[in-house]
Short mmCIF file of C-alpha atoms in Angstrom, two decimals:
data_model
loop_
_atom_site.label_atom_id
_atom_site.label_comp_id
_atom_site.label_asym_id
_atom_site.label_seq_id
_atom_site.Cartn_x
_atom_site.Cartn_y
_atom_site.Cartn_z
CA MET G 1193 0.15 0.07 -0.07
CA LEU G 1194 1.28 3.62 -0.91
CA SER G 1195 1.83 6.25 1.37
CA PRO G 1196 0.28 9.66 1.59
CA ARG G 1197 3.55 10.59 -0.09
CA GLY G 1198 3.12 8.25 -2.78
CA TYR G 1199 -0.48 9.04 -3.62
CA THR G 1200 0.47 13.10 -3.56
CA PHE G 1201 3.09 11.94 -6.41
CA ILE G 1202 1.05 10.27 -8.75
CA GLY G 1203 -1.81 12.53 -8.35
CA LEU G 1204 0.38 15.34 -9.24
CA ASN G 1205 1.94 13.91 -11.80
CA ALA G 1206 -0.87 12.69 -13.62
CA LEU G 1207 -2.52 16.48 -13.49
CA ARG G 1208 0.55 17.25 -15.28
CA ALA G 1209 -0.06 15.00 -17.63
CA PHE G 1210 -3.19 15.98 -18.69
CA SER G 1211 -1.86 19.25 -18.55
CA ILE G 1212 1.34 18.79 -21.37
CA ILE G 1213 -1.91 16.78 -23.00
CA SER G 1214 -4.18 19.94 -23.28
CA LEU G 1215 -0.87 22.42 -23.88
CA ILE G 1216 -0.56 19.92 -26.90
CA LEU G 1217 -4.35 20.25 -27.86
CA VAL G 1218 -4.08 23.74 -27.67
CA PHE G 1219 -0.48 24.06 -29.61
CA ALA G 1220 -1.87 22.20 -32.57
CA SER G 1221 -5.56 24.23 -32.62
CA GLN G 1222 -3.89 27.08 -32.80
CA ILE G 1223 -1.56 25.99 -35.58
CA VAL G 1224 -5.14 24.73 -37.35
CA THR G 1225 -7.07 27.84 -36.47
CA LEU G 1226 -3.78 30.21 -37.58
CA VAL G 1227 -3.57 28.20 -40.99
CA HIS G 1228 -7.70 28.87 -41.72
CA ASP G 1229 -7.72 32.47 -40.59
CA ILE G 1230 -5.59 33.23 -43.24
CA GLN G 1231 -7.28 31.20 -45.83
CA ALA G 1232 -10.17 33.25 -45.10
CA VAL G 1233 -8.11 36.45 -45.46
CA ASN G 1234 -6.98 35.72 -48.19
CA ARG G 1235 -10.41 34.35 -49.94
CA PHE G 1236 -11.78 37.77 -49.05
CA GLN G 1237 -9.16 39.75 -50.29
CA ALA G 1238 -9.17 37.84 -54.00
CA GLY G 1239 -13.46 38.34 -53.71
CA LYS G 1240 -13.72 34.42 -53.48
CA ALA G 1241 -15.95 35.08 -50.33
CA THR G 1242 -19.17 33.87 -51.09
CA THR G 1243 -21.95 36.23 -49.48
CA THR G 1244 -25.17 37.91 -50.29
CA ASP G 1245 -24.03 40.96 -48.14
CA ASP G 1246 -20.82 43.37 -49.07
CA PRO G 1247 -18.05 41.85 -47.30
CA SER G 1248 -17.10 45.01 -46.09
CA SER G 1249 -20.69 45.42 -43.81
CA ASN G 1250 -19.39 42.24 -41.39
CA ASP G 1251 -17.71 42.19 -38.65
CA TYR G 1252 -15.66 39.56 -39.07
CA ILE G 1253 -14.06 37.94 -42.68
CA ILE G 1254 -16.16 35.08 -43.91
CA ASP G 1255 -15.44 31.56 -41.98
CA SER G 1256 -12.72 33.17 -39.81
CA THR G 1257 -12.20 35.12 -36.66
CA VAL G 1258 -10.11 38.05 -38.32
CA PRO G 1259 -12.03 41.16 -37.20
CA ASN G 1260 -13.23 43.25 -40.62
CA GLN G 1261 -11.35 46.57 -39.17
CA PRO G 1262 -8.16 48.41 -39.91
CA ALA G 1263 -5.40 46.02 -38.49
CA GLY G 1264 -7.46 43.46 -37.79
CA VAL G 1265 -5.23 41.00 -39.65
CA PHE G 1266 -2.44 41.73 -37.76
CA TRP G 1267 -3.90 41.83 -35.08
CA ALA G 1268 -5.51 38.56 -35.15
CA VAL G 1269 -2.42 37.45 -36.09
CA LEU G 1270 -0.23 38.81 -33.46
CA ASN G 1271 -2.64 37.23 -30.81
CA TRP G 1272 -2.77 33.16 -32.40
CA LEU G 1273 1.27 33.82 -32.21
CA LEU G 1274 1.41 35.19 -28.77
CA ILE G 1275 -1.32 32.24 -27.46
CA ILE G 1276 1.14 29.97 -29.69
CA PHE G 1277 4.39 30.76 -27.55
CA GLN G 1278 2.67 31.19 -24.35
CA VAL G 1279 1.70 27.81 -24.82
CA ILE G 1280 5.25 26.43 -25.80
CA VAL G 1281 6.71 28.41 -22.59
CA LEU G 1282 4.20 26.29 -20.21
CA LEU G 1283 4.87 23.36 -22.32
CA LEU G 1284 9.13 23.55 -21.09
CA SER G 1285 7.72 24.83 -17.68
CA GLU G 1286 5.50 21.39 -17.61
CA LEU G 1287 8.59 19.71 -18.53
CA GLY G 1288 11.09 21.52 -16.64
CA TRP G 1289 13.44 22.34 -18.85
CA PRO G 1290 15.87 24.23 -18.96
CA ALA G 1291 15.03 24.59 -15.05
CA ALA G 1292 18.15 27.34 -14.36
CA PHE G 1293 16.23 29.65 -17.54
CA PHE G 1294 12.47 30.20 -15.56
CA ALA G 1295 14.40 30.14 -12.65
CA ARG G 1296 16.23 33.47 -13.49
CA PHE G 1297 13.84 34.64 -16.30
CA PHE G 1298 10.46 33.51 -15.39
CA PRO G 1299 10.40 32.82 -11.40
CA VAL G 1300 6.34 32.32 -11.04
CA LEU G 1301 6.85 29.11 -13.29
CA GLY G 1302 10.21 28.01 -11.58
CA ARG G 1303 10.53 24.98 -9.41
CA ASP G 1304 10.52 27.38 -6.56
CA PHE G 1305 6.79 28.18 -7.25
CA GLY G 1306 3.88 26.38 -7.06
CA LEU G 1307 1.40 25.36 -9.51
CA GLY G 1308 -0.89 28.51 -8.70
CA ALA G 1309 0.65 31.16 -10.92
CA LEU G 1310 0.70 27.94 -14.03
CA GLY G 1311 -3.20 27.64 -13.52
CA VAL G 1312 -3.81 31.27 -13.54
CA ILE G 1313 -1.82 31.58 -16.91
CA GLU G 1314 -3.90 28.17 -18.44
CA CYS G 1315 -7.44 29.98 -17.93
CA LEU G 1316 -6.55 33.08 -19.07
CA LEU G 1317 -5.28 31.47 -22.56
CA GLY G 1318 -8.66 29.07 -22.16
CA ALA G 1319 -11.04 32.12 -21.96
CA ALA G 1320 -9.26 33.83 -24.47
CA ILE G 1321 -9.50 31.39 -27.32
CA LEU G 1322 -13.25 30.38 -25.99
CA SER G 1323 -14.08 33.95 -26.29
CA HIS G 1324 -13.39 33.44 -29.98
CA HIS G 1325 -16.21 31.79 -32.15
CA VAL G 1326 -13.40 28.65 -32.95
CA ASP G 1327 -14.00 25.20 -34.41
CA GLU G 1328 -14.97 22.25 -32.55
CA PHE G 1329 -10.96 21.09 -32.04
CA SER G 1330 -10.13 24.54 -31.08
CA LEU G 1331 -13.47 24.55 -28.41
CA VAL G 1332 -12.75 21.08 -26.88
CA ALA G 1333 -8.90 22.06 -26.66
CA ALA G 1334 -9.08 25.11 -24.92
CA PHE G 1335 -11.94 24.04 -22.85
CA PHE G 1336 -10.03 21.41 -21.20
CA LEU G 1337 -6.49 23.65 -20.80
CA PHE G 1338 -9.36 25.76 -18.73
CA ALA G 1339 -10.46 22.75 -16.81
CA ILE G 1340 -6.70 21.87 -16.31
CA GLY G 1341 -6.40 25.16 -15.42
CA CYS G 1342 -8.57 25.42 -12.44
CA LEU G 1343 -7.35 22.44 -10.81
CA ASN G 1344 -3.62 23.53 -11.12
CA ILE G 1345 -5.10 26.55 -8.98
CA LEU G 1346 -6.78 24.32 -6.21
CA ALA G 1347 -3.57 22.12 -6.02
CA GLY G 1348 -1.42 25.33 -5.82
CA LEU G 1349 -3.69 26.57 -3.10
CA LEU G 1350 -3.20 23.37 -1.30
CA PHE G 1351 -0.20 22.53 -1.68
CA ARG G 1352 1.61 25.55 -2.06
CA GLU G 1353 5.20 26.15 -3.12
CA SER G 1354 6.09 22.71 -2.48
CA ALA G 1355 3.85 21.49 -5.32
CA LYS G 1356 6.65 20.92 -8.22
CA LEU G 1357 9.11 19.32 -5.45
CA LYS G 1358 5.98 16.65 -4.26
CA ARG G 1359 5.56 15.95 -8.12
CA SER G 1360 9.45 15.90 -9.01
CA ILE G 1361 10.81 12.36 -10.26
CA THR G 1362 13.79 13.49 -9.07
CA THR G 1363 13.31 14.09 -5.67
CA TRP G 1364 11.19 10.82 -5.34
CA ARG G 1365 14.12 8.80 -6.69
CA GLU G 1366 16.29 10.42 -3.61
CA HIS G 1367 14.14 9.75 -1.41
CA SER G 1368 13.33 6.13 -2.47
CA GLN G 1369 17.31 5.50 -2.03
CA ASN G 1370 16.99 6.87 1.41
CA VAL G 1371 14.48 4.90 2.65
CA LEU G 1372 17.34 2.49 4.67
CA PRO G 1373 19.46 3.77 7.27
CA THR G 1374 22.60 3.33 6.66
CA HIS G 1375 24.43 2.20 9.45
CA VAL G 1376 23.05 0.67 12.93
CA ALA G 1377 21.87 2.85 15.80
CA GLY G 1378 24.21 2.72 18.57
CA SER G 1379 27.42 2.28 16.55
CA ASP G 1380 28.83 5.81 16.16
CA GLU G 1381 28.50 5.30 20.14
CA LYS G 1382 30.50 2.36 19.74
CA GLU G 1383 32.88 3.83 17.02
CA ARG G 1384 33.95 6.84 19.66
CA THR G 1385 34.55 5.03 22.28
CA ALA G 1386 36.34 1.52 20.79
CA GLY G 1387 39.68 3.51 20.33
CA PHE G 1388 39.59 5.05 24.10
CA GLY G 1389 41.40 1.69 25.60
CA PHE G 1390 42.29 1.86 29.40
CA GLY G 1391 44.99 4.58 29.11
CA ARG G 1392 44.71 8.19 29.40
CA GLN G 1393 42.23 8.61 26.78
CA GLY G 1394 39.76 5.86 28.46
CA GLU G 1395 40.05 7.75 31.85
CA ARG G 1396 39.33 10.67 30.31
CA ALA G 1397 36.41 9.99 28.58
CA ALA G 1398 35.18 8.57 31.59
CA GLY G 1399 35.37 11.46 33.27
CA LEU G 1400 33.36 13.88 30.91
CA LYS G 1401 30.35 11.01 31.43
CA GLY G 1402 30.77 11.44 34.87
CA TYR G 1403 32.44 8.45 35.92
CA LEU G 1404 34.87 8.10 38.28
CA ILE G 1405 37.51 5.97 37.96
CA SER G 1406 40.66 4.84 41.65
CA LYS G 1407 42.93 2.71 41.86
CA PRO G 1408 42.84 0.01 43.65
CA LEU G 1409 44.43 -0.94 46.71
CA GLU G 1410 47.39 -2.73 47.18
CA SER G 1411 47.03 -6.14 48.86
CA LEU G 1412 48.76 -9.09 49.27
CA PRO G 1413 46.97 -12.37 47.88
CA ARG G 1414 44.87 -14.10 50.78
CA PHE G 1415 46.82 -17.43 50.16
CA ALA G 1416 50.13 -15.71 50.08
CA PRO G 1417 52.89 -17.51 52.26
CA ASN G 1418 54.30 -16.08 55.61
CA HIS G 1419 57.49 -15.86 55.37
CA GLY G 1420 58.06 -14.54 58.85
CA GLY G 1421 57.04 -17.87 60.43
CA ALA G 1422 58.66 -20.83 61.71
#
């Protein structure tokens, strides 16, 4: 039967696995959405968009998430590129590489911080995607990411800054290697007193522990021969 620490380790790593899967799905969906938007913009500019109304009167370019306004294409593409960049950063943070980079430039995503900040960013990304009219694949991926972000926020509140340490595989291996004791209780005491013997060092060590060593009285053996007799 696993210890509570084992269940915590498995649970946090399962959450990390789902987080990585959701980030990969969002990354793929944003690539697909970006390609579809660019194709729709090209059709719109070429006059191939099929609609009964004037294309310029629509709020969005047909079959896209691009707003039909000045610089709308630029901001739409920049939005998707920023989301893709943030997803890559979060994915690397979940993988824990490179740890030194995150510890120096993105401390909130590093090992010394919990999962709360990660969950907040995931929720923001999910909400940003869900606020647009997207296809079903992007919709499911964004909703999945938002749900995982909520779970990461909850895990961050429960475990605080020790969440990433509790799910670390390296820390788990080091703890497993240190389960068995490396020495027997009392062996240190024996090692410290083994070399004292009965000389001055032994007397000094006994005196430090409160023992008194007295010199035995000189006496003749009980059956010693009496030389003064006849």
